[in-house]
Coordinates of C-alpha atoms and ligand atoms in Angstrom, one line a residue:
Chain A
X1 CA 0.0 0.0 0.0
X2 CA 1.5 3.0 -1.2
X3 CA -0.6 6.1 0.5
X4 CA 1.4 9.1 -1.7
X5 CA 0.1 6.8 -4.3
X6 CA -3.3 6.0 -3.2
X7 CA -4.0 10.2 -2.7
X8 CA -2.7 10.9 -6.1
X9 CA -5.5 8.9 -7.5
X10 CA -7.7 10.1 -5.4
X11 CA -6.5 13.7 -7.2
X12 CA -7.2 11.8 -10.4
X13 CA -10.6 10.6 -9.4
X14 CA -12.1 13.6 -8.2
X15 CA -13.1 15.6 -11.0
X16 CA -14.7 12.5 -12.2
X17 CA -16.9 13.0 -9.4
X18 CA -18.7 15.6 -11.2
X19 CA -20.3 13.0 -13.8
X20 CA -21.2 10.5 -11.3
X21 CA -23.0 13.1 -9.0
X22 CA -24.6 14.2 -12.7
X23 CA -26.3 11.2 -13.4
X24 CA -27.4 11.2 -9.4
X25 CA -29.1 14.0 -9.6
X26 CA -31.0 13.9 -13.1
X27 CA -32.4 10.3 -12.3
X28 CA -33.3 11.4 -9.0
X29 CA -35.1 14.3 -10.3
X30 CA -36.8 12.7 -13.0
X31 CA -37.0 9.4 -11.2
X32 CA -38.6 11.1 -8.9
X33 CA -41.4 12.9 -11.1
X34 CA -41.8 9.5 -12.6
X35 CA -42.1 7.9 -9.7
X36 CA -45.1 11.0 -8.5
X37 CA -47.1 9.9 -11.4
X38 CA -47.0 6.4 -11.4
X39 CA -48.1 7.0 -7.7
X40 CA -50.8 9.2 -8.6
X41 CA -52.2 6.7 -11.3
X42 CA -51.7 3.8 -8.7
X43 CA -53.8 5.4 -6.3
X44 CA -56.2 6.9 -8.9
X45 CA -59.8 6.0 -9.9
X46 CA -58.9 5.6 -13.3
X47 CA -58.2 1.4 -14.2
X48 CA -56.1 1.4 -17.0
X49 CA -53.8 3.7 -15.7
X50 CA -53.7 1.9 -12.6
X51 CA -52.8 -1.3 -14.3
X52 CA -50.1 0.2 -15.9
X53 CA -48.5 1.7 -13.7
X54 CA -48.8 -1.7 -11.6
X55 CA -47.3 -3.6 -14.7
X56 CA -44.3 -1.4 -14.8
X57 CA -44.0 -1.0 -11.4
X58 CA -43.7 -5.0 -11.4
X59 CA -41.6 -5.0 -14.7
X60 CA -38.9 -2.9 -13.3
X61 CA -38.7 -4.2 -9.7
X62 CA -38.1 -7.6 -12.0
X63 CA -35.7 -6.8 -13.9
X64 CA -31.7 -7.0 -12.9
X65 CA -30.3 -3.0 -13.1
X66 CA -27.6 -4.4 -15.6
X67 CA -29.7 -5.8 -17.7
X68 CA -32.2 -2.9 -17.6
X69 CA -29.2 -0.6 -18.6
X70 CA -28.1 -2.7 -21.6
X71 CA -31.7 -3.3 -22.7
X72 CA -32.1 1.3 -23.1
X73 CA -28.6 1.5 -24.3
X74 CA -29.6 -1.1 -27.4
X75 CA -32.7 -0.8 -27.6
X76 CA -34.2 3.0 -26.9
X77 CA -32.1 4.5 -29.9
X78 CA -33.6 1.6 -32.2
X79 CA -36.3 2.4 -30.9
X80 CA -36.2 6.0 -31.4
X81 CA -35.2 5.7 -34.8
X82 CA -37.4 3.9 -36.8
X83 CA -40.3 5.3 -34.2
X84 CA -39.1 8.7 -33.9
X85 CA -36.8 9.4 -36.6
X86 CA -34.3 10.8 -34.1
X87 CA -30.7 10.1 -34.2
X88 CA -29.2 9.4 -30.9
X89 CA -25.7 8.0 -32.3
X90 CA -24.4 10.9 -31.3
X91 CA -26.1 11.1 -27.8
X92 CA -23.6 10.8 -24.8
X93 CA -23.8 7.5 -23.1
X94 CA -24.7 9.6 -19.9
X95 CA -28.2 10.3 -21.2
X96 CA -28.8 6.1 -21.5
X97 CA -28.0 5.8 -18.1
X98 CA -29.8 8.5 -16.7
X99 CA -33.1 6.9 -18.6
X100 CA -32.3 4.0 -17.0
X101 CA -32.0 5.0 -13.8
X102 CA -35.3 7.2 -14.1
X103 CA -36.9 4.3 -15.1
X104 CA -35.5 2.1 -11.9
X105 CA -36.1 5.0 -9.3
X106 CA -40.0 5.7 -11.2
X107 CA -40.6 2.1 -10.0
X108 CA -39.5 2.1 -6.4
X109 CA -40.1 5.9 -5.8
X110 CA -44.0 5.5 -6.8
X111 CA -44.0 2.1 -4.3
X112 CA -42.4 5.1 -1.4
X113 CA -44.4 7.5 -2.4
X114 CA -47.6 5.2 -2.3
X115 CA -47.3 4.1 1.3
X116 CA -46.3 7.7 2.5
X117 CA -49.3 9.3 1.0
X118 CA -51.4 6.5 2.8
X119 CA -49.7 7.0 6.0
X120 CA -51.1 10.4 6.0
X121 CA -54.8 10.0 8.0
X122 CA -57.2 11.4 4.8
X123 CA -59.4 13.1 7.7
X124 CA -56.7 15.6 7.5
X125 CA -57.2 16.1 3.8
X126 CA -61.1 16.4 4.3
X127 CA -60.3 18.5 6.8
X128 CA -58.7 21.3 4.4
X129 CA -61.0 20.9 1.9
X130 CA -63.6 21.7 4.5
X131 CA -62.3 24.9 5.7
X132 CA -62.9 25.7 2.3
X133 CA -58.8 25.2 0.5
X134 CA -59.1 23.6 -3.0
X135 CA -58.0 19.7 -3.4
X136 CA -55.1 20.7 -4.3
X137 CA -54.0 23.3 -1.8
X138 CA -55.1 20.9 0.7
X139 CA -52.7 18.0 -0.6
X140 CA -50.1 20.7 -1.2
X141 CA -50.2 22.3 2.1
X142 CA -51.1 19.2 4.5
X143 CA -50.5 15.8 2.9
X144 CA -47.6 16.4 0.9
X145 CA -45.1 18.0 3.6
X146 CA -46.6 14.7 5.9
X147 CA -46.0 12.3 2.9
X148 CA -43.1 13.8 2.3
X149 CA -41.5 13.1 6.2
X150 CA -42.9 9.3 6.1
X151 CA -40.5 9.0 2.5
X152 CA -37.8 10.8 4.0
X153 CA -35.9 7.5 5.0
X154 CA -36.2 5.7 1.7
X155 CA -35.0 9.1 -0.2
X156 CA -32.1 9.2 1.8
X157 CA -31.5 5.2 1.3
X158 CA -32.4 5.4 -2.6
X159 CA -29.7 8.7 -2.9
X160 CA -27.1 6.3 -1.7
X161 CA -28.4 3.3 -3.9
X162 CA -27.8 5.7 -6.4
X163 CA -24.3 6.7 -5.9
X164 CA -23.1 3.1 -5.3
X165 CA -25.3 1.7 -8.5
X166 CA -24.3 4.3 -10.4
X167 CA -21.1 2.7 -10.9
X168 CA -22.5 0.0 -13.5
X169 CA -22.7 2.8 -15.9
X170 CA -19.2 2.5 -17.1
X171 CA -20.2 -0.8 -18.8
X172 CA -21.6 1.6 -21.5
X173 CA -18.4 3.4 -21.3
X174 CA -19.2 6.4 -19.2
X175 CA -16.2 7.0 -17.0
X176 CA -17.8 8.4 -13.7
X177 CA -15.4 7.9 -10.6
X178 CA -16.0 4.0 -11.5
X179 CA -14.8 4.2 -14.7
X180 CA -11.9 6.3 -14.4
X181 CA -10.6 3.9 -11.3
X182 CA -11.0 1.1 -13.9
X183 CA -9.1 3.1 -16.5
X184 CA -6.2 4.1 -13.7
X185 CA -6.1 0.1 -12.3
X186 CA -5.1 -0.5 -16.5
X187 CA -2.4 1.7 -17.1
X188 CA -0.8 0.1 -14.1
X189 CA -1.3 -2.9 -15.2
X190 CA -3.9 -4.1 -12.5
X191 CA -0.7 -4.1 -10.1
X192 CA -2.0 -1.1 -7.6
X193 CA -5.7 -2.5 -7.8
X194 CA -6.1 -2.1 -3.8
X195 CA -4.3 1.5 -4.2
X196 CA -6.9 2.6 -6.7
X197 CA -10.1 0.6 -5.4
X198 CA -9.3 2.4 -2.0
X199 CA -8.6 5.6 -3.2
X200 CA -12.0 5.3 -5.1
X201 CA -13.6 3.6 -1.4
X202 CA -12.2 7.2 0.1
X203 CA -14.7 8.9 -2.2
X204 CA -17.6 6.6 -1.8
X205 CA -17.4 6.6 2.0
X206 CA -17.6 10.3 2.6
X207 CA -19.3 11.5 0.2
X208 CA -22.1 8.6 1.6
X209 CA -21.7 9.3 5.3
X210 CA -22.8 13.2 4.1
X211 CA -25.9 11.7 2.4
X212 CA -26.8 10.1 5.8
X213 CA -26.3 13.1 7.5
X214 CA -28.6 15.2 5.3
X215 CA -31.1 12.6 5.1
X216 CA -31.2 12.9 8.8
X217 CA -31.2 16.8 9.4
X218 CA -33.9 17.2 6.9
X219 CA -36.1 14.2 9.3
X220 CA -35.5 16.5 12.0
X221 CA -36.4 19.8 10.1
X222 CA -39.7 18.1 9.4
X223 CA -40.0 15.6 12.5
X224 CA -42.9 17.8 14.3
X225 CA -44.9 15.2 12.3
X226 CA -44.0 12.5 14.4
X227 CA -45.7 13.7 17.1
X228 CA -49.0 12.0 16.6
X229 CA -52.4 13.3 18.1
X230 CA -54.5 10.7 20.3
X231 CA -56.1 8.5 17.6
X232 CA -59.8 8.3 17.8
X233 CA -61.6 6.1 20.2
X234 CA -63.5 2.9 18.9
X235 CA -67.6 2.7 18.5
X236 CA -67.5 0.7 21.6
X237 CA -66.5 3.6 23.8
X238 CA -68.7 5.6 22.1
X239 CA -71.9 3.9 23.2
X240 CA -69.9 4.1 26.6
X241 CA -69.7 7.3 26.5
X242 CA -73.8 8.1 25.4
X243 CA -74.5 5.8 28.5
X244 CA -72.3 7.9 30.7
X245 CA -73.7 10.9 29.9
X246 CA -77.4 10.4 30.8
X247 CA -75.8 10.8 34.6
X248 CA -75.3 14.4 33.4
X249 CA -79.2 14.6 32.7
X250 CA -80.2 13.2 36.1
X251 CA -78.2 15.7 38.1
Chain B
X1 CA -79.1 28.7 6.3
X2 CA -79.2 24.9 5.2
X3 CA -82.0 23.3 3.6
X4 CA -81.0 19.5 2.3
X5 CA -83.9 17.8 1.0
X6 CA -85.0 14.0 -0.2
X7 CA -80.8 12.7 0.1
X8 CA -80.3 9.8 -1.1
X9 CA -76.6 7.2 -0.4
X10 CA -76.4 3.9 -1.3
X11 CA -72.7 2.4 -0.3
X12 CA -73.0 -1.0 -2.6
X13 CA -76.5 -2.3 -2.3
X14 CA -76.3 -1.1 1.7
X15 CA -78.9 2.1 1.4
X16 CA -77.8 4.2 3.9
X17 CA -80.3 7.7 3.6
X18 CA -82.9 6.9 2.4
X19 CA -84.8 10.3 1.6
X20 CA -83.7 12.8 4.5
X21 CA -84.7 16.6 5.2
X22 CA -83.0 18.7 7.0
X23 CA -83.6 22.5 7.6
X24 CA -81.4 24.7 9.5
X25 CA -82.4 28.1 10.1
X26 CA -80.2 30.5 11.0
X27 CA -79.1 30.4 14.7
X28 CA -80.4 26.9 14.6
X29 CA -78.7 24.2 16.9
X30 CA -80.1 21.1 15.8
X31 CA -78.8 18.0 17.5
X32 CA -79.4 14.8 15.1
X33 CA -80.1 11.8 17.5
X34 CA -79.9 8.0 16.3
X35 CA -78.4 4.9 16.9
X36 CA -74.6 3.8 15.9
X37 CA -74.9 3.2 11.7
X38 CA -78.1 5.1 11.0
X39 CA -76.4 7.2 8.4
X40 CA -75.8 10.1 10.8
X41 CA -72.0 10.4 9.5
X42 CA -73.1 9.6 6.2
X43 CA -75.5 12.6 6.1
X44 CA -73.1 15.4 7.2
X45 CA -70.4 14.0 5.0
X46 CA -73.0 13.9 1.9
X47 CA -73.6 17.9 3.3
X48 CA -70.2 18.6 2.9
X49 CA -69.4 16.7 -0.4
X50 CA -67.2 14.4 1.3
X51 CA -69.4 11.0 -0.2
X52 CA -71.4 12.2 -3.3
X53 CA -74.9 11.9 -2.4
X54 CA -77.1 9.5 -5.3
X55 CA -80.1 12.3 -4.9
X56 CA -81.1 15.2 -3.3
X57 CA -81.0 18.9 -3.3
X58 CA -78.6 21.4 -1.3
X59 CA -79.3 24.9 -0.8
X60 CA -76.7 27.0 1.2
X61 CA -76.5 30.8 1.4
X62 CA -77.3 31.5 -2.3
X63 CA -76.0 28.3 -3.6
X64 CA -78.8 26.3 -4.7
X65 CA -78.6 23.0 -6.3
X66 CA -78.6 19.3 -6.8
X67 CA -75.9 17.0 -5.2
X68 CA -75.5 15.2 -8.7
X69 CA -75.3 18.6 -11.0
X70 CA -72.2 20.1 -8.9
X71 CA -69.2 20.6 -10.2
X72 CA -65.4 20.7 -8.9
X73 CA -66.4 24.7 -8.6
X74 CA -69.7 24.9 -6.7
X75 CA -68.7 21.6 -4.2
X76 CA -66.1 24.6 -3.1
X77 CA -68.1 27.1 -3.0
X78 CA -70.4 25.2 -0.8
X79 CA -67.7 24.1 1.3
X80 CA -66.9 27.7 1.8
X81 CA -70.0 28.3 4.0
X82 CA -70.2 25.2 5.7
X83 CA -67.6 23.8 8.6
X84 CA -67.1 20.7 9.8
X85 CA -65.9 19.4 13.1
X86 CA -65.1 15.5 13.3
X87 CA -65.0 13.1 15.4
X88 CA -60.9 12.8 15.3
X89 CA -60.0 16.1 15.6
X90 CA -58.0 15.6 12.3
X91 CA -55.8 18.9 12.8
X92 CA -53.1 19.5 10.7
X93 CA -50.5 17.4 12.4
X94 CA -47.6 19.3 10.5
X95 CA -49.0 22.8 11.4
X96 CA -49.2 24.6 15.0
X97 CA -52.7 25.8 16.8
X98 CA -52.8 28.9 15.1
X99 CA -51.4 27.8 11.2
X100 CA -54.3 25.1 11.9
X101 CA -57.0 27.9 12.6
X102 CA -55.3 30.4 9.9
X103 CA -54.3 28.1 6.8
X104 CA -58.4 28.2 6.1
X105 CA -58.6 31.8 6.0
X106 CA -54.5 32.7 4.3
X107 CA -54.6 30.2 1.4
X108 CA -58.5 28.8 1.2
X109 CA -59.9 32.6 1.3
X110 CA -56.4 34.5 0.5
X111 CA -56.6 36.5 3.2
X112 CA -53.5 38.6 4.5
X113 CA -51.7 36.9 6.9
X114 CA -52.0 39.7 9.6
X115 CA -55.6 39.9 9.3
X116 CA -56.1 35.9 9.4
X117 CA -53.3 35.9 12.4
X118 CA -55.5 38.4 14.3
X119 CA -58.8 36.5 13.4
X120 CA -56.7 32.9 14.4
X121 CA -56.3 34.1 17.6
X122 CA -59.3 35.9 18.8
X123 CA -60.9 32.2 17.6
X124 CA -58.6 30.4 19.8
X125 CA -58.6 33.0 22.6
X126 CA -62.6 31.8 22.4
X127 CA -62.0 28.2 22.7
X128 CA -59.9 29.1 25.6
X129 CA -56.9 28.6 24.1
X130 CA -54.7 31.8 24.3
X131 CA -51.7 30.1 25.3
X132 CA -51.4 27.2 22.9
X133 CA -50.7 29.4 19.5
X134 CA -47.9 27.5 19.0
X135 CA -48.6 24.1 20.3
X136 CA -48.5 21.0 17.7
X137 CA -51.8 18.8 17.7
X138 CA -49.2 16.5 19.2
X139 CA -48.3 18.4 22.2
X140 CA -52.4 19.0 23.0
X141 CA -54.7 16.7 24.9
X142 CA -57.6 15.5 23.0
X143 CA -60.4 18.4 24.3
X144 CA -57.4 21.0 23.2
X145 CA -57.2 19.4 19.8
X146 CA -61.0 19.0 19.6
X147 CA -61.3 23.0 20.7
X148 CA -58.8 23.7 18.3
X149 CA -60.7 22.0 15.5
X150 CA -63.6 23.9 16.6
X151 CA -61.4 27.3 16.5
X152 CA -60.8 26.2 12.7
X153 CA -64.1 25.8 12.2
X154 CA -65.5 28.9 13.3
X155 CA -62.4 30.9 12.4
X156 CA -63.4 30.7 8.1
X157 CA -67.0 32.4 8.8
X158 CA -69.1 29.3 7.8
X159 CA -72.7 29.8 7.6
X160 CA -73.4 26.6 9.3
X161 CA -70.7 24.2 11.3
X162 CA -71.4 20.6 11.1
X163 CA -69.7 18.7 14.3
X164 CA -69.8 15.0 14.2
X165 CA -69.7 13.6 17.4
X166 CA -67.4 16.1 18.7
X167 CA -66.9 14.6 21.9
X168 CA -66.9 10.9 21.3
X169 CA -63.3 9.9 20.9
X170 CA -62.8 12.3 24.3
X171 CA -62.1 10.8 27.4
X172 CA -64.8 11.7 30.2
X173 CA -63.0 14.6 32.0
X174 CA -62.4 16.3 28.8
X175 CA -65.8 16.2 27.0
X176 CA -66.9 19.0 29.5
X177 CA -64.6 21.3 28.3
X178 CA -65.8 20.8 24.6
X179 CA -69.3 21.2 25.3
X180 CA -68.9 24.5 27.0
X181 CA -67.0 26.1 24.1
X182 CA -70.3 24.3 21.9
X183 CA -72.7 25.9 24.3
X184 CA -71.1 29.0 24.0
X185 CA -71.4 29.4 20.3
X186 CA -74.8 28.6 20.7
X187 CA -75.6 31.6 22.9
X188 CA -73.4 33.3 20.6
X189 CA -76.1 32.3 17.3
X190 CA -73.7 30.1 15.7
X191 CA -76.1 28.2 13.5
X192 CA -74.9 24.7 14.0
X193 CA -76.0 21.1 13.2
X194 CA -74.2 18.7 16.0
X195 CA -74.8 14.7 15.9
X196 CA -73.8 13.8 19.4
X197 CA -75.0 11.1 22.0
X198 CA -74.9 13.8 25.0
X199 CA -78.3 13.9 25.8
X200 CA -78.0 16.3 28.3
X201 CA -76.3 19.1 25.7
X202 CA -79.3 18.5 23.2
X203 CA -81.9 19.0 26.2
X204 CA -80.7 22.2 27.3
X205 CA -78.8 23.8 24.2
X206 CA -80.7 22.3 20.9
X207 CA -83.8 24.4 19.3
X208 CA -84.7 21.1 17.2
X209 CA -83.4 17.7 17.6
X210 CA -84.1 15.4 15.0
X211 CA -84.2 11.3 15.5
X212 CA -82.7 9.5 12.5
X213 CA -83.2 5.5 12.0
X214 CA -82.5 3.6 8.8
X215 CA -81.4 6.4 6.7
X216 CA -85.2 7.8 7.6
X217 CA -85.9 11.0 9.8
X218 CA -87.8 9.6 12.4
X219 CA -89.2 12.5 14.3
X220 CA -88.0 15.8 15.0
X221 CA -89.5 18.5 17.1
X222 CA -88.5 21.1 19.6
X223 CA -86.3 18.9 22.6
X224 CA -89.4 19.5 25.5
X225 CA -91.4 17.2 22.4
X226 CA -88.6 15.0 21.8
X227 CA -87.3 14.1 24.5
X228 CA -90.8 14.0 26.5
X229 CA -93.6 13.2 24.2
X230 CA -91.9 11.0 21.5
X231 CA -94.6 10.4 19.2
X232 CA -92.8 7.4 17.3
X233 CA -92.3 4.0 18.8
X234 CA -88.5 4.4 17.5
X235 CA -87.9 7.3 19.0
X236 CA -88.8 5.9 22.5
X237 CA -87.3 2.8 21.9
X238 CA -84.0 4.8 21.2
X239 CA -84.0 7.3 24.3
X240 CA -85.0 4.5 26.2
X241 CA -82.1 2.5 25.7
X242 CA -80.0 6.0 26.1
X243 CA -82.1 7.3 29.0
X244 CA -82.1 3.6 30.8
X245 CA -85.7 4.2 32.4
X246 CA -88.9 5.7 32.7
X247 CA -88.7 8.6 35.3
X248 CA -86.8 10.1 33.1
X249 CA -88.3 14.2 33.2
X250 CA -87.1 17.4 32.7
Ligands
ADP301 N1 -67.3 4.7 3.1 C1 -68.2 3.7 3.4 N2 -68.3 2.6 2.6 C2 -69.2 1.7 2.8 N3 -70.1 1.7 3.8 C3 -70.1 2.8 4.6 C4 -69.2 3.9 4.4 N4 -69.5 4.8 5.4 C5 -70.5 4.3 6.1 N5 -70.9 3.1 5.6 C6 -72.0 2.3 6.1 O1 -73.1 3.2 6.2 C7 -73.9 2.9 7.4 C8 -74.1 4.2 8.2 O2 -72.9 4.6 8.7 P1 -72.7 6.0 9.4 O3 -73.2 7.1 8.5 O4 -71.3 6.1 9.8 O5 -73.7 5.9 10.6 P2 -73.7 6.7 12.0 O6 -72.8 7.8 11.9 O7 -75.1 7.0 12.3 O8 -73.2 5.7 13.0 C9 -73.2 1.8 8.1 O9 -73.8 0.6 7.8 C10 -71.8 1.8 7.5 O10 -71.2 0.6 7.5
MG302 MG1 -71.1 8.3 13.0

């Protein structure tokens, strides 16, 4: 182990960073989207769009991310093509893996954003609407900042999934921190492998630990919503209560 | 001023109203009596457009029409003069006291926020609770949350506020509380339609209490009718079972 080594790649890794925390953030932002509407349709009234958004849900939780990734980079500008009639020879490999990884995150995401919306009591919705705020001002304003607390957790787990998974993209030739690593291990000859591979580890780690972190101040910036009021009573204290009350009468 | 007339809600092939009437005048209390699954809930929720109603007619301060013909735009128009207080509270877990009783008034009505601020807390000063602005539902015992939801409630200006067994998920010590902030709005002329199982309240604060069985209006009448001279069998049978006996007088 040669540490002068070791932090000289580390030098030579780091502006890679740049393209790996690229892809990161446009899958997570249009994963993300994605993964809103397929939520929305799953939770919907209208049946086709349910099913579909079921089918790909189930489609994509299926299928092995590798796989997935080979399948877009092959297939999509085939597809685009003779569908299309757009070129996307010329198209950086970035953008294939950035549809894949919208594609992956659309899937989970919706299944987060699903159960968080449901975690959130619908009285509470009713409730808005009732003090006269439109549907949507009550979701905006009331569910969503609630849903958004219960998903918390998985975001901050699916940013890291991310950031680790990310690395398969240099099968299609992207050179993210991955890729470069892989590059740097050649020219040596694959005789400094643990040199780079740490070097690359000294990138992941960090730069992970800090996505914890934020994960974690943002739960606590909206953690009020833990507190949870007294749930209500069952109809069996209810008629318990009516009987109780006729004592107030007789007084 | 609510007049609801010949509602009709079916859940399934379970009819739950069957034809129901109600009229609320303004400065009305009217308590709506009837046993556990007589379409009580179902009726103020059809009110406020929280179930769609199958059939029947609504008419609300100006706003007159059928519960099938209304659109996205008049269900919030309606909604706009009618509150509703429910059984859980549901407050706005992510919001304090106050941001529960403003948020109506700042983004439902686009009011400024000083003037919904000052309106927020002369509402909660009412309800007694001047020193829980800031509180979360979570850090308020149930008659706080409940008095808070009833702050919200009158805070937007409704022309009627429907409660919904305000005081059933309460545990005994705190349903006293409750009830004196709803007895005060009734002095007050809050026009108000209240399904509760407190007989007492409905004796001495109601101006009509109306029996409901079977998704059918029963009986209704003035409480000294009601609750002395039931004319129906149903009725009796009900108050009975609620009143335990037969020296029952007022
Ligand atoms: N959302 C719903 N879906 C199906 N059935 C319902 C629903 N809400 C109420 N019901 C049924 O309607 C009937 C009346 O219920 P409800 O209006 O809650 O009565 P109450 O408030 O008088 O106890 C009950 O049989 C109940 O099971
Ligand atoms: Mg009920």
């Amino acid at each position: 182990m040669n540490p002068r080594f070791i932090f000289e790649t580390f030098l030579k890794l780091l502006p890679y960073l740049t393209v790996t925390l690229e892809y990161v953030s446009l899958s997570l932002l249009f994963g993300t989207l994605l993964g809103f509407l397929a939520a929305a349709a799953k939770l919907g009234r209208n049946r086709p769009l349910r099913w579909l958004a079921n089918a790909y849900t189930t489609i994509l939780r299926c299928t092995p991310s590798v796989v997935l990734l080979f399948l877009v980079f092959f297939i999509l500008p085939a597809v685009m093509r003779n569908y299309l009639r757009i070129n996307v020879d010329a198209w950086p490999a970035l953008f294939f893996v950035v549809v894949t990884f919208t594609l992956f995150l659309g899937a989970s995401q919706s299944e987060v954003m699903r159960g968080a919306y449901l975690a959130v009591d619908r009285g509470q919705f009713e409730a808005g609407v009732s003090v006269g705020m439109t549907e949507w001002q009550s979701f905006r304003r009331v569910v969503l900042p609630q849903a958004f607390f219960f998903a918390l957790p998985n975001l901050t787990n699916t940013v890291i999934y991310l950031f680790k998974e990310g690395s398969l993209a240099f099968t299609i030739g992207v050179v993210d921190i991955m890729g470069k690593a892989y590059l740097v291990n050649a020219t040596n000859f694959g005789l400094k492998a643990l040199d780079v591979y740490l070097a690359l580890a000294l990138i992941y780690w960090p730069l992970s630990v800090f996505f914890e972190w934020l994960g974690r101040l943002l739960e606590r910036r909206f953690g009020y919503t833990q507190v949870k009021p007294e749930a209500g009573k069952t109809a069996e204290s209810v008629r318990g209560r009516g009987r109780s009350s006729i004592r107030g009468v007789r007084a | 001023m609510l007049a609801v007339t010949n509602i009709h809600k079916a859940f399934g092939t379970n009819e739950v109203l069957r034809g129901v009437d109600i009229m609320v005048e303004k400065g009305d209390v009217v308590v709506l009596l009837g046993a556990s699954g007589s379409g009580k809930t179902t009726l103020l929720r059809c009110i406020n457009f929280l179930e769609l109603a199958d059939q029947g007619h609504i008419r609300v301060g100006g706003i007159d029409i059928a519960f099938r013909d209304a659109r996205k735009k008049d269900i919030h128009a309606i909604r706009r003069k009618i509150s509703f207080v429910f059984q859980n509270y549901n407050l706005f877990n992510n919001k304090t006291a106050l941001e529960n009783v403003t948020e109506g008034l700042i983004i439902g009505r686009g009011m400024p926020k000083s003037q919904a601020v000052r309106i927020g807390k002369a509402c909660l000063d009412k309800v007694g609770l001047a020193n829980k602005f800031d509180s979360y539902p979570g850090q308020l015992s149930g008659g706080q949350q409940q008095r808070v939801g009833i702050a919200r409630a009158v805070a937007v200006n409704p022309e009627v506020i429907l409660f919904d067994e305000p005081t059933s998920a309460l545990d005994p010590e705190l349903i006293g509380e409750v009830l004196d902030v709803m007895k005060r709005l009734a002095t007050e002329g809050t026009t108000m339609l209240i399904v509760t199982h407190e007989m007492s309240f409905a004796r001495d604060v109601a101006t009509k209490v109306v029996f409901m069985d079977e998704g059918n209006v029963v009986e209704s009448g003035r409480p000294k009718e009601i609750f002395v001279k039931p004319k129906e069998r149903r009725t009796r049978q009900f108050l009975q079972r609620f009143l335990g006996d037969s020296d029952y007088a007022i």
